[in-house]
CSV table of C-alpha atoms in Angstrom, one decimal:
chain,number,residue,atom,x,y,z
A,1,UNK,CA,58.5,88.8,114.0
A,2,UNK,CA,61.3,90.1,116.3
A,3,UNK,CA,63.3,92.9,116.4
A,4,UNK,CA,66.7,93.3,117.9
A,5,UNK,CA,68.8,96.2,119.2
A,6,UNK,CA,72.2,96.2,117.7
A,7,UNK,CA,73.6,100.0,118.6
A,8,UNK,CA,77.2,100.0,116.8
A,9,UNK,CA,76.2,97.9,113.9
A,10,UNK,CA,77.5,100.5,111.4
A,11,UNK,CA,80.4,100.5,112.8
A,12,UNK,CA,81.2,97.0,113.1
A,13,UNK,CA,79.5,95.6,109.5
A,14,UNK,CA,81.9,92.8,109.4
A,15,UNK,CA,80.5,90.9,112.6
A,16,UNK,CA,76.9,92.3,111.8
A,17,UNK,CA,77.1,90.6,108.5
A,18,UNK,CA,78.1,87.8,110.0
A,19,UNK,CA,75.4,87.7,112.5
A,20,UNK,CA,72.5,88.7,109.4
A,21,UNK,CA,74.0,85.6,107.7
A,22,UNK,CA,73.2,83.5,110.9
A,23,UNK,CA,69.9,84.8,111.9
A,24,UNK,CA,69.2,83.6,108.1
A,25,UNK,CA,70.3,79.9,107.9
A,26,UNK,CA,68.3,79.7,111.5
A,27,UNK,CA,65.2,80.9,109.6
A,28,UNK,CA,65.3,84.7,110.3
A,29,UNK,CA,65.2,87.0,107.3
A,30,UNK,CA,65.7,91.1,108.0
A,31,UNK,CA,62.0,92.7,107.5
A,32,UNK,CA,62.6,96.0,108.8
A,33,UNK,CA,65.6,98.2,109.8
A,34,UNK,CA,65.3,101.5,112.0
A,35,UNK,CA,68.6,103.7,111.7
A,36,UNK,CA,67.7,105.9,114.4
A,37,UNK,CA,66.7,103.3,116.9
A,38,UNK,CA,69.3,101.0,115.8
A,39,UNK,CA,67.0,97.8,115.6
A,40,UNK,CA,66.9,95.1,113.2
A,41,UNK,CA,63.1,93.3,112.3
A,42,UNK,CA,63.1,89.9,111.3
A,43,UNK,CA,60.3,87.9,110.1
A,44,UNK,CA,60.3,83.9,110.4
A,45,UNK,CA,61.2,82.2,106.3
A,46,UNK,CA,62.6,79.1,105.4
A,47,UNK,CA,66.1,78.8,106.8
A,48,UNK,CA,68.8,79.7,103.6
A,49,UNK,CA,72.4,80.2,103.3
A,50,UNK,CA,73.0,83.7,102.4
A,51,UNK,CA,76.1,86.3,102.3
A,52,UNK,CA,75.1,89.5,103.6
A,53,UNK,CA,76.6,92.9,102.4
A,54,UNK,CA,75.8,96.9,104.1
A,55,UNK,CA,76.9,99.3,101.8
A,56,UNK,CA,76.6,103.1,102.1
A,57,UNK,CA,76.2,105.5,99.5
A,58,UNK,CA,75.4,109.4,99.8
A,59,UNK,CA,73.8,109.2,96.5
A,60,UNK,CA,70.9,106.7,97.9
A,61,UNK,CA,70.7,104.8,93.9
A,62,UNK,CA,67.9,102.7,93.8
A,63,UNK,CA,69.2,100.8,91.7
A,64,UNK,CA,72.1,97.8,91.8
A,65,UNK,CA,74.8,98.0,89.8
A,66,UNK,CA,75.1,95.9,86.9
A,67,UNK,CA,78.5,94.3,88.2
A,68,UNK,CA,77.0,93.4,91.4
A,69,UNK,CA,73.6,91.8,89.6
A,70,UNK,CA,75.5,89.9,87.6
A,71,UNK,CA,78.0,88.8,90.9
A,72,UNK,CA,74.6,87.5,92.1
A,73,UNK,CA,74.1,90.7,94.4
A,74,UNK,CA,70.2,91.5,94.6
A,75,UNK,CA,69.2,94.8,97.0
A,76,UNK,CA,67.2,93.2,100.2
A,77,UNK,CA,66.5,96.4,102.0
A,78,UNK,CA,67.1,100.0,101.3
A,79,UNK,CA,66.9,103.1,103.5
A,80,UNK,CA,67.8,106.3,103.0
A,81,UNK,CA,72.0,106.3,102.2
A,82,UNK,CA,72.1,102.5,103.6
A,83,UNK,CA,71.6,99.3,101.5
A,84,UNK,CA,71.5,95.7,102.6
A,85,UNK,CA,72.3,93.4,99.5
A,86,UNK,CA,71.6,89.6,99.8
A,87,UNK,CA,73.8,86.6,97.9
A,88,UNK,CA,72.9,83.0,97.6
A,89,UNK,CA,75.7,81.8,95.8
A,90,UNK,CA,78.4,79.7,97.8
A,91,UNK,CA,80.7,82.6,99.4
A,92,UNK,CA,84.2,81.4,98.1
A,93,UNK,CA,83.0,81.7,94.4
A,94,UNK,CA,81.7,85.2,94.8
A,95,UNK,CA,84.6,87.6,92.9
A,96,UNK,CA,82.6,90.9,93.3
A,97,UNK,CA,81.4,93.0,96.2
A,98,UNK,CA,79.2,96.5,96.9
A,99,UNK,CA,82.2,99.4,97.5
A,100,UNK,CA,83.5,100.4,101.0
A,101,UNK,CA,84.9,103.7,99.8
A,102,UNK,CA,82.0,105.8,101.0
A,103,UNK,CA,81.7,104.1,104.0
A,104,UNK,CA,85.2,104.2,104.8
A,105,UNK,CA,84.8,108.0,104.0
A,106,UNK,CA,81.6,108.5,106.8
A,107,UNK,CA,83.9,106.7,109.1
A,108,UNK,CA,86.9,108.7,108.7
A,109,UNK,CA,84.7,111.9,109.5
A,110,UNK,CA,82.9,110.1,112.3
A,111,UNK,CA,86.9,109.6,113.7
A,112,UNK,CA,87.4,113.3,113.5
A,113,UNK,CA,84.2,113.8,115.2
A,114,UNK,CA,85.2,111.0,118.1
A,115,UNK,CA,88.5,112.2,118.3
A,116,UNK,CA,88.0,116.1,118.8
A,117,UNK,CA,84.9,114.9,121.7
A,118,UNK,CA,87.7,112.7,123.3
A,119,UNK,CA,90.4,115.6,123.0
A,120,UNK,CA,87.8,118.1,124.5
A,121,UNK,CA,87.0,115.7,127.5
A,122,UNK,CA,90.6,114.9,128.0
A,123,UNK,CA,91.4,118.8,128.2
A,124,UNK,CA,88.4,119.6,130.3
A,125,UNK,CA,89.2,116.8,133.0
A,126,UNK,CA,93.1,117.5,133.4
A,127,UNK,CA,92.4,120.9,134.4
A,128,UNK,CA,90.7,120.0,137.9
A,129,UNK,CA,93.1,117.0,138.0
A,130,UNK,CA,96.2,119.9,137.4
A,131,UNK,CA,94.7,121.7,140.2
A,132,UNK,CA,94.5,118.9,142.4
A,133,UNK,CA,97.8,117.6,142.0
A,134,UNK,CA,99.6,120.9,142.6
A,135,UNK,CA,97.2,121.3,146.0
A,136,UNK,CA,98.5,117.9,146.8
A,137,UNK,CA,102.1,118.9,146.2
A,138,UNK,CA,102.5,121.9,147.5
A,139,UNK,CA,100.0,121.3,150.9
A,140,UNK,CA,97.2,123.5,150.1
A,141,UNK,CA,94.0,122.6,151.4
A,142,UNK,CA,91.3,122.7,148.9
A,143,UNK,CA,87.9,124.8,149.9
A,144,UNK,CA,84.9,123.2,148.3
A,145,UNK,CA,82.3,126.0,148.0
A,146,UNK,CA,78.8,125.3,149.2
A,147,UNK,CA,76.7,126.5,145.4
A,148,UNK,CA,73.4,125.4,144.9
A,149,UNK,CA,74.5,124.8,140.8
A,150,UNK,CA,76.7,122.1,141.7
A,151,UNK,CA,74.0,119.6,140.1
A,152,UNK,CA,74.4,121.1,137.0
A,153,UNK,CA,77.8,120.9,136.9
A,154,UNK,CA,77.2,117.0,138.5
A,155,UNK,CA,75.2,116.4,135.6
A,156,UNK,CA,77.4,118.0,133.0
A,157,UNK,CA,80.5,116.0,134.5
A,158,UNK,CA,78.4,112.4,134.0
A,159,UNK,CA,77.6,114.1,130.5
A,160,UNK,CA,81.5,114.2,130.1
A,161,UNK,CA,81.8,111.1,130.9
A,162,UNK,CA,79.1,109.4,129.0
A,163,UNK,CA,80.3,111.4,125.6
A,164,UNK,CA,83.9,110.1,126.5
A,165,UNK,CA,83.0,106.5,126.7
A,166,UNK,CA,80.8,106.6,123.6
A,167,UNK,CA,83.9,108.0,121.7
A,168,UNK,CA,86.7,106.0,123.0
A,169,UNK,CA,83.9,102.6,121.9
A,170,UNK,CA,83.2,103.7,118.5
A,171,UNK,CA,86.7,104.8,117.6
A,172,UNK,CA,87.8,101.1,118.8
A,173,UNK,CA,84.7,99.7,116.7
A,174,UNK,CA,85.5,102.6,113.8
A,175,UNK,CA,89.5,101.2,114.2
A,176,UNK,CA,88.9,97.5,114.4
A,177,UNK,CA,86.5,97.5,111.0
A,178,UNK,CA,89.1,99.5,109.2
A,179,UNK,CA,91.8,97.3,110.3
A,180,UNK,CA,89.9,94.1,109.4
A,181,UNK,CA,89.3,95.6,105.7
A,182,UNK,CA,93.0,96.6,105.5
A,183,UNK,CA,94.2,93.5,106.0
A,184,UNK,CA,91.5,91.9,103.5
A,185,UNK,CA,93.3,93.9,100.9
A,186,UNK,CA,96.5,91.7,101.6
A,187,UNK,CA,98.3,94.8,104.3
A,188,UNK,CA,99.1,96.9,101.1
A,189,UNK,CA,99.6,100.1,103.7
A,190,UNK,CA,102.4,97.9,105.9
A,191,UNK,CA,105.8,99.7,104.6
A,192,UNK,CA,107.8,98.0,102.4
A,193,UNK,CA,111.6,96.6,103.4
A,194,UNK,CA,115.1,98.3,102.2
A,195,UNK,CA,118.0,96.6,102.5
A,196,UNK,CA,120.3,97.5,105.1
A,197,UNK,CA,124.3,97.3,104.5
A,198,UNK,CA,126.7,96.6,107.1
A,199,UNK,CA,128.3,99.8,107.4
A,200,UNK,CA,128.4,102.3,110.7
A,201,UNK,CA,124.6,102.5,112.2
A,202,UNK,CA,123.4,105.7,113.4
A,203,UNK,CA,119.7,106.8,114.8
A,204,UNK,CA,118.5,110.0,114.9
A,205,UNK,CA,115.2,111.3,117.1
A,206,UNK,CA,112.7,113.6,114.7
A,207,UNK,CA,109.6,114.8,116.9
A,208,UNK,CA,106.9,116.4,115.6
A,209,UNK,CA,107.8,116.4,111.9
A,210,UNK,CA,104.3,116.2,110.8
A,211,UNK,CA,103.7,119.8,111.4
A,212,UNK,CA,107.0,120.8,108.9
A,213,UNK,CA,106.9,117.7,106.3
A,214,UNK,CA,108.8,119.5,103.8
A,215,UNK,CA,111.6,120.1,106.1
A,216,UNK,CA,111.9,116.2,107.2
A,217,UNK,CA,111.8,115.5,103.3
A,218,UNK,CA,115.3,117.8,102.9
A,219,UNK,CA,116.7,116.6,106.2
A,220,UNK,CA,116.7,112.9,104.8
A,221,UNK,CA,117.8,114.0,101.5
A,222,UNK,CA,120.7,115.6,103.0
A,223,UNK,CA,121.8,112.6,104.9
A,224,UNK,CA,121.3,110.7,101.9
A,225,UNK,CA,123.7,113.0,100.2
A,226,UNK,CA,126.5,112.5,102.9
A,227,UNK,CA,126.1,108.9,102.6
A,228,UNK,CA,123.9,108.1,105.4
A,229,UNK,CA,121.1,106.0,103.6
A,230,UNK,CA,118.2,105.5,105.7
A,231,UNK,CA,116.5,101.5,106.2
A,232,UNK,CA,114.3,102.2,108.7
A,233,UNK,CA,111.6,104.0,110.9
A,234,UNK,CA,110.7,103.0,114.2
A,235,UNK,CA,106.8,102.1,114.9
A,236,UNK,CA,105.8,105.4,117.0
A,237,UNK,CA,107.7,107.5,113.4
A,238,UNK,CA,110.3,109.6,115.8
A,239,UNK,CA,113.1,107.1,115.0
A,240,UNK,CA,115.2,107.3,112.2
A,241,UNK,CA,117.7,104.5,111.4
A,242,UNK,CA,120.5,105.1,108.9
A,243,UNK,CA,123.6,102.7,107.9
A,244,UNK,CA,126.8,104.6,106.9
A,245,UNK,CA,127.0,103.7,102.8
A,246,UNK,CA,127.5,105.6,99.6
A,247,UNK,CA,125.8,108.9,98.5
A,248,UNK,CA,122.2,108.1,96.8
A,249,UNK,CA,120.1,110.5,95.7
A,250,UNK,CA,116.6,109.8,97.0
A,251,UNK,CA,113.8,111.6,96.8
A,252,UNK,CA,111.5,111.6,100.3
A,253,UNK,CA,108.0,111.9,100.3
A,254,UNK,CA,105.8,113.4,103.5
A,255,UNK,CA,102.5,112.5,102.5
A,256,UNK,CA,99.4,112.8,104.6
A,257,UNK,CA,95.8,110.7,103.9
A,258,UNK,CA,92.6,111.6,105.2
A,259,UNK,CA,91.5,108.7,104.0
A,260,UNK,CA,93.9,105.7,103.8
A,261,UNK,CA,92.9,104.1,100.5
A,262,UNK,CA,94.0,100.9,99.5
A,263,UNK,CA,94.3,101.8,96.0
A,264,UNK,CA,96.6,105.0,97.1
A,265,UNK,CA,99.3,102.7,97.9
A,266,UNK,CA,98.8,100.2,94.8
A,267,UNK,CA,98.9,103.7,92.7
A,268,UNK,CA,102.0,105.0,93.8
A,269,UNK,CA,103.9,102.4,94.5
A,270,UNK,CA,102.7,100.8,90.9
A,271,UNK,CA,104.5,104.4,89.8
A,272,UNK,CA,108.2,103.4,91.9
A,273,UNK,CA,107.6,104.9,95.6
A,274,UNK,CA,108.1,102.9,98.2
A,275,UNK,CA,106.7,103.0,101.8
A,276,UNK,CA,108.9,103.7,104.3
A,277,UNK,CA,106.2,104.2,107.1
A,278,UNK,CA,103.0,104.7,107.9
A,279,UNK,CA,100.8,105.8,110.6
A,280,UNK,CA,98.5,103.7,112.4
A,281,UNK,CA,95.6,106.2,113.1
A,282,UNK,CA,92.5,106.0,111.4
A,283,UNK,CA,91.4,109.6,111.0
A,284,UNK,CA,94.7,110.3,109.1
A,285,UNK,CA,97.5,108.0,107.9
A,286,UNK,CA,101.0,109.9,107.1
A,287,UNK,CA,102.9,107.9,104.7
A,288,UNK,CA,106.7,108.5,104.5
A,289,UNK,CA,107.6,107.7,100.5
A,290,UNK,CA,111.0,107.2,99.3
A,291,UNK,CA,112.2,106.8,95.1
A,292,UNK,CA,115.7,106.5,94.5
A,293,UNK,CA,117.0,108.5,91.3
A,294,UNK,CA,119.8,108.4,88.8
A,295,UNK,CA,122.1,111.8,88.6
A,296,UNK,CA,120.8,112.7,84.8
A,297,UNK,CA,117.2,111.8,85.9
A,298,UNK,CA,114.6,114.1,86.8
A,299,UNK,CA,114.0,114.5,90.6
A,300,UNK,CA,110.4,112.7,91.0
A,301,UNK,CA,107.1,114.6,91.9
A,302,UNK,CA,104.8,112.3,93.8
A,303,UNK,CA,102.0,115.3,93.1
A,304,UNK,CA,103.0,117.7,90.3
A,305,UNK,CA,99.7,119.6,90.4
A,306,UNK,CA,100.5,123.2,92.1
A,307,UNK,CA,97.0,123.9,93.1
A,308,UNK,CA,95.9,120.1,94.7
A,309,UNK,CA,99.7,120.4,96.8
A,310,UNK,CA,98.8,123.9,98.2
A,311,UNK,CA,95.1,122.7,98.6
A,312,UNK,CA,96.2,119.9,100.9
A,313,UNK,CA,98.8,122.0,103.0
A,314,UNK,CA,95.5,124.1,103.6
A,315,UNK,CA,93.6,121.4,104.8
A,316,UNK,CA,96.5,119.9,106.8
A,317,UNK,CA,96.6,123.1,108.3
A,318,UNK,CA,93.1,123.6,108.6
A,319,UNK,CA,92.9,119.8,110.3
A,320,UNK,CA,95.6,120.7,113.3
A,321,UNK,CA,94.1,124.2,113.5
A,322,UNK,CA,91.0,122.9,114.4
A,323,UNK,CA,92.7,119.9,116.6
A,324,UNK,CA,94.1,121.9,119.0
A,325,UNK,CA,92.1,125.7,118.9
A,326,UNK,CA,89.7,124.3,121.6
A,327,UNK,CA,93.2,123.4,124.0
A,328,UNK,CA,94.4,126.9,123.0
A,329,UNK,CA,91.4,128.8,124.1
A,330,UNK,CA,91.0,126.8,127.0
A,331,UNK,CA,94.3,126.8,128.5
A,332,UNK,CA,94.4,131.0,127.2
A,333,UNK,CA,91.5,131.6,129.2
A,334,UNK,CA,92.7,129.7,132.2
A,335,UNK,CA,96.2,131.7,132.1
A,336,UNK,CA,94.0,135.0,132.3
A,337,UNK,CA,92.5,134.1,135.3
A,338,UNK,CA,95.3,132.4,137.3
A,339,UNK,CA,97.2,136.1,136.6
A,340,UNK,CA,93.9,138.2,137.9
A,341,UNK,CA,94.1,135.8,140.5
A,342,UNK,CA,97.4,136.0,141.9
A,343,UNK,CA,97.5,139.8,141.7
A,344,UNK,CA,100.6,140.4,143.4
A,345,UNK,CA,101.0,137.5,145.1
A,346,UNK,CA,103.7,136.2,143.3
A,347,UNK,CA,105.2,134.1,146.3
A,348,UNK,CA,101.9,131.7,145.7
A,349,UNK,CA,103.9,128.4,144.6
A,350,UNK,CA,100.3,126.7,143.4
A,351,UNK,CA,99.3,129.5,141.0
A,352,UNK,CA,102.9,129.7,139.7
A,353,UNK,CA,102.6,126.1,139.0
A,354,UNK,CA,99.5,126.2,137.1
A,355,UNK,CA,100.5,129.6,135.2
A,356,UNK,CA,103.6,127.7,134.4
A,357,UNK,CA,102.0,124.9,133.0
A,358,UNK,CA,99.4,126.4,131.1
A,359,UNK,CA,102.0,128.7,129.8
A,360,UNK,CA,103.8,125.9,128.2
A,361,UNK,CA,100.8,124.2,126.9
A,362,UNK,CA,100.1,127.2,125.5
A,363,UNK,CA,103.3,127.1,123.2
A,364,UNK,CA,103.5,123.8,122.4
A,365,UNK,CA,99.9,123.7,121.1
A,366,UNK,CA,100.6,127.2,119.6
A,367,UNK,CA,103.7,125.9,117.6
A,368,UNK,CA,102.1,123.0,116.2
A,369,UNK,CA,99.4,125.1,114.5
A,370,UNK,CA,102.1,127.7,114.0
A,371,UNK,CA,104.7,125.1,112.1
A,372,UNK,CA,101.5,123.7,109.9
A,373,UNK,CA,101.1,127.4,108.6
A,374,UNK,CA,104.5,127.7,108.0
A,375,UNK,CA,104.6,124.9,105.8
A,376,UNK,CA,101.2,126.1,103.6
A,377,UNK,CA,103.1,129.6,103.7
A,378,UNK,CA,106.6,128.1,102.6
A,379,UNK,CA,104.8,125.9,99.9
A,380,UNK,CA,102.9,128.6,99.1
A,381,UNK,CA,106.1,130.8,98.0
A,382,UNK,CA,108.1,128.2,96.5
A,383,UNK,CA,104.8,127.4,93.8
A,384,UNK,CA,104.8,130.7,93.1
């Protein structure tokens, strides 16, 4: 028997997998798995040639689907929402495999998770850094103040620092497994290509746009209308490329995924859309859709359900509400005390600095929560 410490294996299943299949043609079968530890127990067996598969599943069935069984799948180990299934047919024939939906699911929320820890860390660390650089600046000599609690806030800092590095590695891990099992499903998210005339080119800067889809879907409808038809958006989704041509009428498409789900792009573009860009972030994917129409056709609906579209303008605005409250309240509470501070010492160049720039943090952040609502409230009125 030996056991061996694999800490990010659920994040990275692909090369775990690969490594289970190893450890089994050298003659090491799994025996024992402890989630919380994150060690794997293997027990010496004859060597054998075997395709390993983790699935996840919330529901914790005992037992295997028939689909799987009959695909040669048989469940090795089970605990709790995890399953390790075993396959000792030759890998190239095998057609079927467990589902990566609810995994792909746990991962998206563990991104969420990783994300707001490496947003918090972020804000809390450029505010000394702010501090510093305008002492630096402006000549002012920074006073450390002798306090017998500066261990705690030692050890909070390395805390900072640790939770920062463990959620900057597992989004990379989270990032690279998602990647990997996109591109297994043949890159069906990688936007499709328009063709692009030869008439006048223009390109036009859009920032932001996620916080007001339903405004960039009219903007690109009216140039579409005045004979600007668009071919392309640039990789970072600010840049819009058009080519001077005739009037179309095209119906644009804002559409944001929590989870990016292979079969959401087979569906709609299976139903005429095409994808004109998509983000490469893995806790949400917008998708920019486009379906050209005839004049005595009706204007598509990508979603024609009322109550799902106002559902998901709630949780968009719920998702960027939550993103950026902790910047808001920090940066709020920091402008209160810079004003106590400088009292009437307005001549105090360092303090007008950092009251300056928390100011405009303040609304910037502010605005995108702000345009998000606007949005929900705008849907909102035009359902009703």
């Amino acid at each position: 028997m030996k056991t061996v410490y694999r800490p990010f294996w659920s994040y990275d299943l692909q090369q775990t997998e690969a490594w289970l299949s190893e450890m089994s043609a050298q003659g090491w079968l799994p025996a024992g798995w402890n989630l919380k530890l994150r060690q794997f127990t293997f027990r010496r067996d004859n060597p054998a040639r075997l395709t390993w598969q983790i699935s996840y599943d919330p529901a914790g069935s005992p037992e295997v689907p028939g689909a799987l069984a009959a695909g040669g799948w048989r469940k090795h180990m089970q605990q709790g929402k995890w399953t390790l299934y075993a396959n000792s047919g030759q890998p190239e024939q095998i057609k079927i495999y467990p589902s990566r939906k609810p995994l792909l699911k746990r991962n998206r929320n563990h991104s969420m998770l990783f994300t707001g820890l490496t947003v918090y860390a972020a804000a809390t660390a450029a505010i000394p850094l702010v501090f510093l650089t305008a002492s630096a600046l402006s000549s002012t000599p920074v006073h450390i103040v002798p306090s017998p609690m500066w261990l705690v806030t030692g050890l909070a800092a390395v805390l900072i620092l640790m939770l920062l590095l463990l959620a900057l590695l597992s989004l990379h891990k989270i990032r690279k497994e998602n990647k990997h099992f996109y591109h297994q499903k043949q890159n069906l998210h990688t936007p499709d290509s328009l063709p692009q005339s030869t008439g006048q080119k223009a390109i036009r800067l859009k920032l932001g746009w996620m916080y007001s889809p339903d405004r960039l879907e009219k903007w690109l409808e009216a140039q579409e209308h005045s004979g600007y038809n668009l071919y392309k958006v640039g990789r970072l989704g600010t840049l819009f490329y058009f080519t001077k041509g005739s009037p179309r009428q095209v119906r644009y498409h804002a559409d944001c995924q929590f989870t990016a789900d292979p079969d959401y792009f087979e569906l709609h573009r299976s139903a005429g859309w095409k994808n004109l860009y998509t983000t490469s972030f893995s806790t949400q994917k917008w998708t920019l859709w486009s379906r050209e129409y005839s004049a005595g056709e009706e204007r598509p609906q990508m979603y024609s359900d009322p109550f799902h579209r106002l559902k998901h303008a709630r949780r968009i605005a719920m998702y960027y509400t939550l993103l950026f409250l902790p910047m808001l309240l920090l940066y709020s509470l920091n402008l209160t005390t810079f004003i106590s501070v400088i009292g009437g010492d307005w001549g105090n160049s360092t303090l007008l600095t950092n009251i300056l720039l928390m100011f405009v943090s303040i609304i910037i952040f502010g605005s995108f929560v702000g345009r998000t609502w606007l949005y929900y409230r705008r849907l909102k009125l035009s359902l009703n």
